CSV table of C-alpha atoms and ligand atoms in Angstrom, one decimal:
chain,number,residue,atom,x,y,z
A,1,MET,CA,-0.4,-0.4,0.0
A,2,LYS,CA,1.5,3.5,-0.9
A,3,LEU,CA,2.0,5.7,1.9
A,4,ILE,CA,-0.1,8.2,0.7
A,5,GLU,CA,-2.9,6.4,0.7
A,6,LYS,CA,-3.2,5.4,4.9
A,7,LEU,CA,-4.1,9.2,4.6
A,8,ASP,CA,-8.5,10.4,4.8
A,9,ASP,CA,-9.6,10.9,1.5
A,10,GLN,CA,-9.8,14.4,2.3
A,11,THR,CA,-6.0,14.8,3.5
A,12,ARG,CA,-4.9,13.0,0.1
A,13,GLU,CA,-6.5,15.0,-2.2
A,14,ASP,CA,-4.9,18.0,-0.2
A,15,ILE,CA,-1.9,17.0,-0.3
A,16,ARG,CA,-2.1,16.2,-3.8
A,17,THR,CA,-3.3,19.7,-4.6
A,18,ILE,CA,-0.1,21.0,-2.8
A,19,SER,CA,2.8,18.8,-4.7
A,20,ASP,CA,0.8,19.6,-8.1
A,21,ILE,CA,0.8,23.5,-7.5
A,22,LEU,CA,4.3,23.3,-6.7
A,23,SER,CA,6.1,21.0,-9.0
A,24,GLN,CA,4.1,22.8,-11.9
A,25,SER,CA,6.3,25.3,-11.2
A,26,SER,CA,9.1,23.6,-11.0
A,27,TYR,CA,9.5,23.3,-7.0
A,28,GLN,CA,10.2,20.3,-4.9
A,29,CYS,CA,7.6,19.5,-2.3
A,30,TYR,CA,7.9,16.3,0.2
A,31,MET,CA,5.9,15.2,3.3
A,32,VAL,CA,8.5,15.3,6.7
A,33,GLY,CA,9.0,15.0,9.9
A,34,GLY,CA,6.2,13.7,12.5
A,35,CYS,CA,3.7,12.5,9.8
A,36,VAL,CA,5.9,10.5,7.2
A,37,ARG,CA,7.4,8.7,11.4
A,38,ASP,CA,3.7,8.7,12.3
A,39,LEU,CA,1.8,7.0,8.9
A,40,LEU,CA,4.9,4.5,9.2
A,41,LEU,CA,4.4,3.7,12.8
A,42,GLY,CA,0.8,3.2,11.8
A,43,ARG,CA,0.0,6.2,14.5
A,44,PRO,CA,-2.8,8.6,13.9
A,45,VAL,CA,-1.4,11.8,12.1
A,46,LYS,CA,-1.5,15.0,13.7
A,47,ASP,CA,-0.6,17.2,11.7
A,48,ILE,CA,0.9,17.4,8.1
A,49,ASP,CA,4.1,19.7,7.3
A,50,ILE,CA,5.6,20.0,4.0
A,51,THR,CA,9.0,21.2,2.9
A,52,THR,CA,9.8,22.3,-0.2
A,53,ASN,CA,12.5,24.7,-2.2
A,54,ALA,CA,10.3,27.0,-3.2
A,55,GLU,CA,10.2,30.1,-0.5
A,56,PRO,CA,8.3,31.7,1.5
A,57,GLN,CA,7.4,34.0,-0.6
A,58,VAL,CA,6.2,32.1,-3.8
A,59,VAL,CA,4.6,29.5,-2.0
A,60,GLN,CA,2.6,33.2,-0.6
A,61,LYS,CA,1.9,33.6,-4.5
A,62,LEU,CA,1.4,30.3,-5.5
A,63,PHE,CA,-1.7,29.7,-3.0
A,64,LYS,CA,-4.6,31.3,-3.1
A,65,ARG,CA,-5.1,31.5,0.8
A,66,THR,CA,-2.0,31.5,3.3
A,67,VAL,CA,-1.3,32.9,6.8
A,68,PRO,CA,2.4,33.6,6.8
A,69,THR,CA,2.3,31.5,10.1
A,70,GLY,CA,6.2,31.4,10.4
A,71,ILE,CA,7.3,33.8,8.0
A,72,GLN,CA,11.0,34.2,9.8
A,73,HIS,CA,11.4,30.6,9.6
A,74,GLY,CA,10.3,30.1,6.8
A,75,THR,CA,6.5,28.8,7.0
A,76,ILE,CA,3.5,29.8,5.2
A,77,THR,CA,0.1,28.0,6.2
A,78,VAL,CA,-2.0,27.2,3.7
A,79,LEU,CA,-5.6,27.0,3.7
A,80,PHE,CA,-8.5,24.8,2.5
A,81,GLU,CA,-11.4,25.3,3.9
A,82,LYS,CA,-10.9,24.7,7.5
A,83,ARG,CA,-8.0,23.0,6.6
A,84,SER,CA,-4.6,23.9,7.6
A,85,TYR,CA,-0.9,22.9,6.1
A,86,GLU,CA,2.6,23.7,6.4
A,87,ILE,CA,4.8,24.6,4.2
A,88,THR,CA,8.2,25.1,5.0
A,89,THR,CA,11.4,26.1,2.8
A,90,TYR,CA,14.2,23.6,3.4
A,91,ARG,CA,16.0,25.1,6.2
A,92,ALA,CA,20.3,25.3,6.7
A,93,GLU,CA,20.5,26.3,10.1
A,94,GLY,CA,23.3,28.1,11.3
A,95,THR,CA,25.6,28.1,14.9
A,96,TYR,CA,23.3,28.5,18.4
A,97,SER,CA,25.3,30.2,20.7
A,98,ASP,CA,22.4,30.4,22.9
A,99,ALA,CA,21.6,26.7,23.1
A,100,ARG,CA,18.3,27.8,22.2
A,101,ARG,CA,18.1,29.3,18.6
A,102,PRO,CA,20.5,29.4,16.1
A,103,ASP,CA,21.6,32.9,15.1
A,104,THR,CA,20.8,32.9,11.6
A,105,ILE,CA,18.3,30.8,9.9
A,106,THR,CA,19.1,30.5,6.1
A,107,PHE,CA,17.5,28.9,3.5
A,108,ALA,CA,18.9,25.3,2.0
A,109,LYS,CA,18.8,24.2,-2.0
A,110,THR,CA,18.6,20.9,-1.0
A,111,LEU,CA,16.6,18.7,0.9
A,112,SER,CA,19.6,16.7,2.6
A,113,GLU,CA,20.6,20.1,3.6
A,114,ASP,CA,17.0,19.8,5.2
A,115,LEU,CA,17.2,16.7,6.6
A,116,SER,CA,20.5,16.8,8.1
A,117,ARG,CA,19.6,19.8,10.3
A,118,ARG,CA,16.8,17.8,11.6
A,119,ASP,CA,16.7,16.2,14.9
A,120,PHE,CA,16.8,12.7,14.9
A,121,THR,CA,17.0,9.9,12.3
A,122,ILE,CA,12.9,9.2,12.5
A,123,ASN,CA,12.3,12.6,12.6
A,124,ALA,CA,14.1,12.8,9.0
A,125,LEU,CA,12.5,11.1,6.8
A,126,ALA,CA,10.8,12.7,3.7
A,127,TYR,CA,7.6,11.2,1.8
A,128,ASP,CA,7.1,12.8,-2.1
A,129,PRO,CA,3.9,11.9,-3.0
A,130,THR,CA,3.3,11.8,-6.2
A,131,ALA,CA,6.1,9.4,-6.7
A,132,ASP,CA,5.6,7.6,-3.5
A,133,VAL,CA,9.2,7.8,-2.8
A,134,LEU,CA,10.3,7.4,0.9
A,135,GLN,CA,13.9,9.8,1.0
A,136,ASP,CA,15.3,8.5,4.1
A,137,GLU,CA,19.5,9.8,4.5
A,138,HIS,CA,20.3,9.2,8.1
A,139,GLY,CA,18.7,5.2,8.4
A,140,GLY,CA,15.2,6.2,9.1
A,141,LEU,CA,13.5,3.7,8.9
A,142,ASP,CA,16.2,1.6,11.0
A,143,ASP,CA,16.0,3.0,13.6
A,144,LEU,CA,11.5,3.1,13.4
A,145,LYS,CA,11.4,-0.7,12.5
A,146,GLN,CA,14.1,-1.0,16.0
A,147,LYS,CA,12.7,1.6,18.1
A,148,ILE,CA,15.3,3.6,18.3
A,149,ILE,CA,16.1,7.3,19.4
A,150,ARG,CA,19.1,8.6,17.8
A,151,THR,CA,20.1,11.8,16.7
A,152,ILE,CA,21.6,12.7,13.2
A,153,GLY,CA,25.1,12.7,13.9
A,154,LYS,CA,27.4,13.3,16.9
A,155,ALA,CA,24.5,13.1,19.7
A,156,HIS,CA,27.1,15.4,21.6
A,157,ASP,CA,27.2,17.9,19.0
A,158,ARG,CA,23.6,18.1,18.2
A,159,PHE,CA,22.7,18.0,22.3
A,160,PHE,CA,25.4,20.6,22.7
A,161,GLU,CA,23.4,22.9,19.6
A,162,ASP,CA,19.9,22.8,21.3
A,163,GLY,CA,19.6,21.9,24.8
A,164,LEU,CA,15.8,21.4,24.6
A,165,ARG,CA,16.4,18.1,21.9
A,166,THR,CA,17.4,16.1,25.3
A,167,VAL,CA,14.0,16.5,26.4
A,168,ARG,CA,12.4,15.8,23.2
A,169,ALA,CA,14.7,12.4,22.9
A,170,CYS,CA,12.7,11.5,26.0
A,171,ARG,CA,9.5,12.3,24.9
A,172,PHE,CA,9.6,10.6,22.1
A,173,ALA,CA,11.3,7.5,24.1
A,174,SER,CA,7.9,7.5,26.4
A,175,VAL,CA,5.2,8.4,23.8
A,176,LEU,CA,6.9,5.9,21.0
A,177,ASP,CA,7.6,3.2,23.6
A,178,PHE,CA,11.4,3.4,21.7
A,179,ARG,CA,14.8,2.8,23.7
A,180,ILE,CA,17.6,5.3,23.7
A,181,GLU,CA,20.4,4.2,21.4
A,182,GLU,CA,24.1,4.4,23.7
A,183,GLU,CA,26.0,7.1,22.3
A,184,THR,CA,22.6,9.3,22.4
A,185,PHE,CA,21.8,7.7,25.8
A,186,LYS,CA,25.6,8.9,27.6
A,187,ALA,CA,24.9,12.7,25.8
A,188,ILE,CA,21.8,13.3,27.5
A,189,CYS,CA,23.2,12.2,31.1
A,190,ASP,CA,26.6,14.6,30.2
A,191,PRO,CA,26.3,17.4,33.0
A,192,ALA,CA,28.1,19.4,30.0
A,193,ILE,CA,24.6,18.8,28.1
A,194,HIS,CA,23.0,19.8,31.1
A,195,GLU,CA,24.1,23.1,31.5
A,196,ARG,CA,22.8,24.0,28.2
A,197,THR,CA,19.3,22.3,28.6
A,198,LYS,CA,19.0,24.4,31.3
A,199,LYS,CA,19.5,27.5,29.4
A,200,VAL,CA,16.1,26.3,27.3
A,201,ALA,CA,12.8,28.4,28.2
A,202,VAL,CA,10.9,26.4,30.6
A,203,GLU,CA,7.6,27.1,28.3
A,204,ARG,CA,9.4,24.6,25.7
A,205,PHE,CA,10.7,22.1,28.9
A,206,SER,CA,6.8,22.5,30.1
A,207,ASP,CA,5.6,21.9,26.1
A,208,GLU,CA,7.5,18.6,25.6
A,209,LEU,CA,6.8,17.3,29.2
A,210,ARG,CA,2.6,17.7,28.6
A,211,LYS,CA,3.1,16.2,25.2
A,212,GLY,CA,5.1,13.2,26.8
A,213,LEU,CA,2.8,13.1,29.9
A,214,SER,CA,-0.9,13.4,27.1
A,215,GLY,CA,1.2,9.8,25.8
A,216,PRO,CA,0.1,5.9,26.4
A,217,PHE,CA,3.2,5.3,29.0
A,218,PRO,CA,4.0,8.4,31.2
A,219,SER,CA,5.2,7.5,33.8
A,220,ARG,CA,8.2,6.3,31.9
A,221,LEU,CA,8.9,9.8,30.0
A,222,ILE,CA,9.1,11.1,34.0
A,223,GLU,CA,11.6,7.7,34.9
A,224,LEU,CA,13.7,9.0,32.1
A,225,LEU,CA,13.8,12.3,32.5
A,226,GLU,CA,15.0,11.8,36.6
A,227,ASP,CA,16.7,9.2,34.7
A,228,THR,CA,19.4,11.4,32.7
A,229,GLY,CA,19.0,14.3,35.5
A,230,LEU,CA,17.2,16.4,32.9
A,231,MET,CA,13.9,16.7,35.8
A,232,ASN,CA,16.0,18.4,38.2
A,233,LEU,CA,17.5,20.9,36.5
A,234,PHE,CA,13.8,22.5,36.4
A,235,LEU,CA,12.7,20.8,39.4
A,236,PRO,CA,13.7,19.4,42.5
A,237,TYR,CA,11.6,17.1,43.6
A,238,LYS,CA,11.8,13.1,42.8
A,239,ALA,CA,8.6,10.8,42.4
A,240,PRO,CA,7.3,8.3,43.8
A,241,ARG,CA,8.3,5.3,41.5
A,242,PRO,CA,5.0,2.8,42.2
A,243,GLU,CA,2.9,5.8,42.9
A,244,LEU,CA,3.7,7.2,39.3
A,245,GLN,CA,2.3,4.1,37.5
A,246,LYS,CA,-1.2,5.5,38.1
A,247,LEU,CA,-0.7,8.2,35.3
A,248,SER,CA,-1.9,5.9,32.4
A,249,LEU,CA,-5.1,5.2,34.5
A,250,LEU,CA,-6.3,9.1,33.9
A,251,SER,CA,-7.3,10.2,30.3
A,252,ASN,CA,-7.1,14.0,30.5
A,253,VAL,CA,-3.8,15.9,30.8
A,254,GLU,CA,-4.5,18.0,32.8
A,255,ASN,CA,-5.7,15.4,35.6
A,256,ARG,CA,-2.4,14.0,34.4
A,257,LEU,CA,0.1,16.9,35.3
A,258,GLY,CA,-2.4,17.7,38.6
A,259,CYS,CA,-1.2,14.1,39.8
A,260,TYR,CA,2.0,14.3,38.8
A,261,LEU,CA,2.3,17.1,41.0
A,262,HIS,CA,0.3,15.9,43.4
A,263,PHE,CA,2.9,12.7,43.5
A,264,ILE,CA,6.1,15.1,43.9
A,265,CYS,CA,4.8,17.7,46.7
A,266,MET,CA,2.4,15.5,49.2
A,267,ARG,CA,5.3,14.5,50.5
A,268,GLU,CA,6.5,18.3,51.5
A,269,LYS,CA,5.8,20.2,54.5
A,270,ASP,CA,3.4,22.3,52.8
A,271,PRO,CA,2.1,20.6,49.8
A,272,VAL,CA,-0.3,23.7,48.6
A,273,ALA,CA,2.8,26.2,48.7
A,274,SER,CA,5.1,23.3,46.8
A,275,ILE,CA,2.2,22.8,43.8
A,276,GLU,CA,1.7,26.4,43.7
A,277,SER,CA,5.7,27.1,43.2
A,278,THR,CA,6.5,24.7,41.1
A,279,ALA,CA,3.2,25.3,38.3
A,280,LYS,CA,4.7,29.1,38.6
A,281,LYS,CA,8.6,27.8,38.2
A,282,LEU,CA,6.9,25.5,34.9
A,283,LYS,CA,4.8,28.5,34.0
A,284,LEU,CA,1.6,26.5,33.7
A,285,SER,CA,-2.3,28.6,33.6
A,286,ASN,CA,-3.6,29.5,36.6
A,287,GLU,CA,-5.7,27.4,35.2
A,288,THR,CA,-3.5,24.4,35.3
A,289,ALA,CA,-2.1,24.9,38.7
A,290,ALA,CA,-5.9,25.6,40.4
A,291,GLN,CA,-6.9,22.0,38.6
A,292,ALA,CA,-3.5,20.9,40.5
A,293,ILE,CA,-4.0,21.5,44.2
A,294,ARG,CA,-7.9,20.4,43.9
A,295,THR,CA,-6.5,17.2,42.6
A,296,HIS,CA,-4.2,17.4,45.7
A,297,ARG,CA,-6.8,18.1,48.1
A,298,PHE,CA,-9.6,15.3,46.4
A,299,LEU,CA,-6.8,12.9,46.3
A,300,LEU,CA,-5.5,13.6,50.3
A,301,ALA,CA,-9.0,14.2,51.5
A,302,SER,CA,-9.7,10.3,49.7
A,303,ALA,CA,-7.4,8.7,52.4
A,304,GLY,CA,-9.6,8.7,55.5
A,305,ASP,CA,-12.4,6.5,56.9
A,306,LEU,CA,-15.6,8.1,56.7
A,307,ASN,CA,-17.0,5.4,59.4
A,308,ASP,CA,-14.5,7.8,61.7
A,309,VAL,CA,-16.2,10.7,63.3
A,310,GLU,CA,-12.7,13.0,62.9
A,311,GLU,CA,-12.3,11.5,59.5
A,312,GLN,CA,-16.0,13.3,59.0
A,313,ILE,CA,-15.1,16.1,60.0
A,314,ASP,CA,-12.5,16.7,58.2
A,315,GLN,CA,-14.6,15.7,55.1
A,316,ARG,CA,-16.7,18.8,56.0
A,317,ARG,CA,-13.5,20.6,56.2
A,318,PHE,CA,-12.9,19.8,52.5
A,319,CYS,CA,-16.4,20.1,51.4
A,320,ALA,CA,-16.0,24.1,52.6
A,321,TRP,CA,-12.8,24.5,51.1
A,322,LEU,CA,-14.8,22.8,47.3
A,323,LYS,CA,-17.5,25.7,48.0
A,324,LYS,CA,-15.2,28.6,48.9
A,325,THR,CA,-13.1,27.8,46.3
A,326,SER,CA,-15.5,27.3,43.5
A,327,ALA,CA,-18.6,28.7,41.5
A,328,ASP,CA,-19.9,24.8,41.9
A,329,PRO,CA,-18.1,22.4,43.6
A,330,LEU,CA,-20.5,19.6,42.7
A,331,SER,CA,-19.4,20.2,38.8
A,332,ILE,CA,-16.0,19.7,39.4
A,333,LEU,CA,-16.7,16.5,41.6
A,334,ASP,CA,-18.5,15.0,38.5
A,335,ASP,CA,-14.8,16.4,36.7
A,336,SER,CA,-13.1,14.7,39.1
A,337,SER,CA,-14.8,11.2,39.3
A,338,GLU,CA,-12.0,10.9,36.6
A,339,LEU,CA,-9.3,11.2,39.8
A,340,ALA,CA,-11.8,7.6,40.8
A,341,SER,CA,-9.9,5.8,38.7
A,342,ILE,CA,-6.4,5.8,40.7
A,343,GLN,CA,-7.8,6.0,44.1
A,344,SER,CA,-11.1,3.6,44.3
A,345,SER,CA,-12.3,5.4,48.2
A,346,LEU,CA,-13.1,8.7,46.1
A,347,GLN,CA,-15.7,6.5,44.1
A,348,THR,CA,-17.6,6.0,47.3
A,349,LEU,CA,-16.5,9.9,48.8
A,350,ILE,CA,-18.0,11.7,45.9
A,351,PRO,CA,-21.6,10.8,45.9
A,352,VAL,CA,-20.8,11.5,49.9
A,353,TRP,CA,-19.6,14.8,49.2
A,354,LYS,CA,-21.7,16.1,47.0
A,355,THR,CA,-24.6,14.9,49.8
A,356,MET,CA,-22.7,17.9,52.0
A,357,ILE,CA,-22.2,20.1,50.2
A,358,GLN,CA,-26.0,20.3,49.4
A,359,ASN,CA,-27.6,19.5,52.6
A,360,ASP,CA,-24.5,21.0,55.4
A,361,PRO,CA,-24.0,24.0,57.1
A,362,LEU,CA,-20.7,24.8,55.5
A,363,VAL,CA,-19.6,28.5,54.7
A,364,ALA,CA,-20.2,31.4,56.2
A,365,LYS,CA,-23.5,32.1,54.6
A,366,ASP,CA,-25.2,28.9,55.5
A,367,LEU,CA,-25.6,29.8,58.5
A,368,ALA,CA,-28.6,30.0,60.5
A,369,LEU,CA,-27.5,33.3,62.3
A,370,ASN,CA,-26.3,36.3,60.0
A,371,GLY,CA,-23.3,38.6,60.7
A,372,ASN,CA,-26.5,41.4,62.1
A,373,ASP,CA,-27.6,38.3,64.2
A,374,ILE,CA,-23.8,37.5,65.8
A,375,GLN,CA,-23.2,41.4,66.6
A,376,GLU,CA,-26.5,41.9,68.5
A,377,LEU,CA,-25.7,38.8,70.8
A,378,GLY,CA,-22.6,41.3,71.6
A,379,PHE,CA,-19.6,40.2,68.7
A,380,SER,CA,-18.1,43.5,66.7
A,381,GLY,CA,-15.3,44.0,64.1
A,382,LYS,CA,-13.3,41.0,63.7
A,383,GLU,CA,-15.0,38.9,66.1
A,384,ILE,CA,-18.2,38.6,64.1
A,385,GLY,CA,-15.4,36.5,61.4
A,386,THR,CA,-13.8,34.5,64.0
A,387,ALA,CA,-17.5,33.8,66.1
A,388,GLN,CA,-18.7,32.2,62.6
A,389,ALA,CA,-15.4,30.8,61.8
A,390,SER,CA,-16.1,29.0,65.1
A,391,ALA,CA,-19.8,28.1,64.6
A,392,LEU,CA,-18.5,26.6,61.3
A,393,GLU,CA,-15.9,24.7,63.2
A,394,TYR,CA,-18.6,23.2,65.3
A,395,LEU,CA,-21.0,22.5,62.8
A,396,TYR,CA,-18.6,20.4,61.2
A,397,ARG,CA,-18.9,17.8,64.1
A,398,TRP,CA,-22.8,18.6,64.5
A,399,PRO,CA,-24.0,19.4,61.5
A,400,GLY,CA,-27.7,19.1,62.2
A,401,ARG,CA,-27.6,22.0,65.0
A,402,ASN,CA,-27.6,24.9,62.8
A,403,THR,CA,-30.5,26.8,64.5
A,404,ARG,CA,-30.9,29.8,65.5
A,405,GLU,CA,-31.2,28.8,69.1
A,406,ASP,CA,-28.5,26.1,69.2
A,407,LEU,CA,-26.2,29.2,67.9
A,408,THR,CA,-27.2,31.6,70.3
A,409,GLN,CA,-25.9,29.3,73.2
A,410,PHE,CA,-22.8,28.1,71.8
A,411,LEU,CA,-21.7,31.7,70.7
A,412,LEU,CA,-22.9,33.4,74.1
A,413,GLY,CA,-20.9,30.4,75.9
A,414,LYS,CA,-17.9,31.3,73.4
A,415,ARG,CA,-18.0,34.7,74.4
A,416,SER,CA,-18.3,34.2,78.5
A,417,SER,CA,-15.7,31.7,78.4
A,418,SER,CA,-13.3,34.4,76.1
A,419,SER,CA,-14.8,37.4,79.0
B,1,ATP,P1,4.6,15.8,17.2
B,1,ATP,O1,3.7,16.9,16.3
B,1,ATP,O2,3.9,14.7,16.8
B,1,ATP,O3,4.8,16.2,18.8
B,1,ATP,P2,6.9,16.3,15.4
B,1,ATP,O4,7.4,15.0,15.2
B,1,ATP,O5,6.1,16.8,14.1
B,1,ATP,O6,6.0,15.2,16.2
B,1,ATP,P3,7.3,19.1,15.8
B,1,ATP,O7,7.7,19.4,17.3
B,1,ATP,O8,6.4,19.5,15.4
B,1,ATP,O9,7.4,17.2,16.2
B,1,ATP,O10,8.8,19.6,14.8
B,1,ATP,C1,8.4,18.7,13.3
B,1,ATP,C2,9.9,18.3,13.0
B,1,ATP,O11,10.6,19.1,13.0
B,1,ATP,C3,10.5,17.7,14.0
B,1,ATP,O12,10.1,15.9,13.4
B,1,ATP,C4,12.1,17.4,13.5
B,1,ATP,O13,12.5,16.8,12.1
B,1,ATP,C5,12.2,18.9,13.8
B,1,ATP,N1,12.6,19.2,14.5
B,1,ATP,C6,11.8,20.0,15.7
B,1,ATP,N2,12.3,20.6,16.9
B,1,ATP,C7,13.3,20.0,16.2
B,1,ATP,C8,14.7,20.9,17.1
B,1,ATP,N3,14.5,21.7,18.5
B,1,ATP,N4,15.7,20.2,16.9
B,1,ATP,C9,16.1,19.9,15.1
B,1,ATP,N5,14.7,19.7,14.6
B,1,ATP,C10,13.6,20.1,15.2
B,2,MG,MG1,4.2,18.4,14.5
């Protein structure tokens, strides 16, 4: 079967159109990189990258609808209705003095030059969709068959050029379930290379972390990053290995990230503060950080035994936090039901929490006495808030006592004992 036939009908037609338009003007056209690799592996193809010797301005002229998405790097996006394809001019990269981006980008004349600047052999396969010919100049096909991640050229040099490639190697090894070739692995572990990886913008590290965690072997990514010393360049924690296996039970990548942060921070003195600072360090969004803290609290709160009265009080405190911090705590509980796959006690606890949130007095506005009522009992200023807090603590133990009489008696008793 021809490789192009593995694409769905619409995509195949689009690629043929792109190839025809370029070749009618005597330009070359190859599918390249991740899409060729994934087609050969029989994996779903995310996006199709095309490479050509036509310069960006030419690509803009040849196609009706284009967007100059990365024109300074030679990339033009071509649109067909809602479908888009990135067409990038052959590139030859200059030196990298900052370990992040090449100092200069020059366009190359040949496909060979473009392929040799790429990171791994399996990412340097190019496919001519019209001639149905695969260009494999670096042994990528063999490495695909043997499931090997290997740099093109000397590993040490290639990682020194761009410090992100070390992390990418671990990401591809985990997502594809490949092993990293020996020289390549040695270079990844080299402290001199670590100095280069350290300079990479943390957002790019986090992007790779996220991509790797969304693959089928998330725990392997963490293990590889830890074993090579790469994780330590960004985060000072070590994950508990047996727990890590649970990550793959979660399907949502946000939950996986949150769970990973929970695993590495749960033994810290102040786990919530550690999760917050780790999320900041990784420049994760506020939403991702908030989700991680929720995941942490869910897992922590679900560790208790519900038959124990003290535990029930803790559960109510947890539900109070959920109610205070979330617009709709019940919908968050529904979203979190995926976490029940990694901690089975959550299965029984989520309905209990829902009932508590719906029925029990948990936050100040649930109290049978409002602020004015409490003032009339003789409390003023800051004392009112303190009185509300102690009334709530009292009700976490005795939720049935949320009546005006009970609370009045309780608060007057508190007043006389404190004065
Ligand atoms: P996926 O899209 O599944 O994450 P991919 O292989 O398409 O995988 P991208 O990050 O989209 O990865 O990059 C596209 C291609 O560009 C790669 O296949 C590789 O050939 C090249 N490439 C990307 N990043 C680098 C890099 N840091 N150094 C060298 N080549 C790179
Ligand atoms: Mg890609």
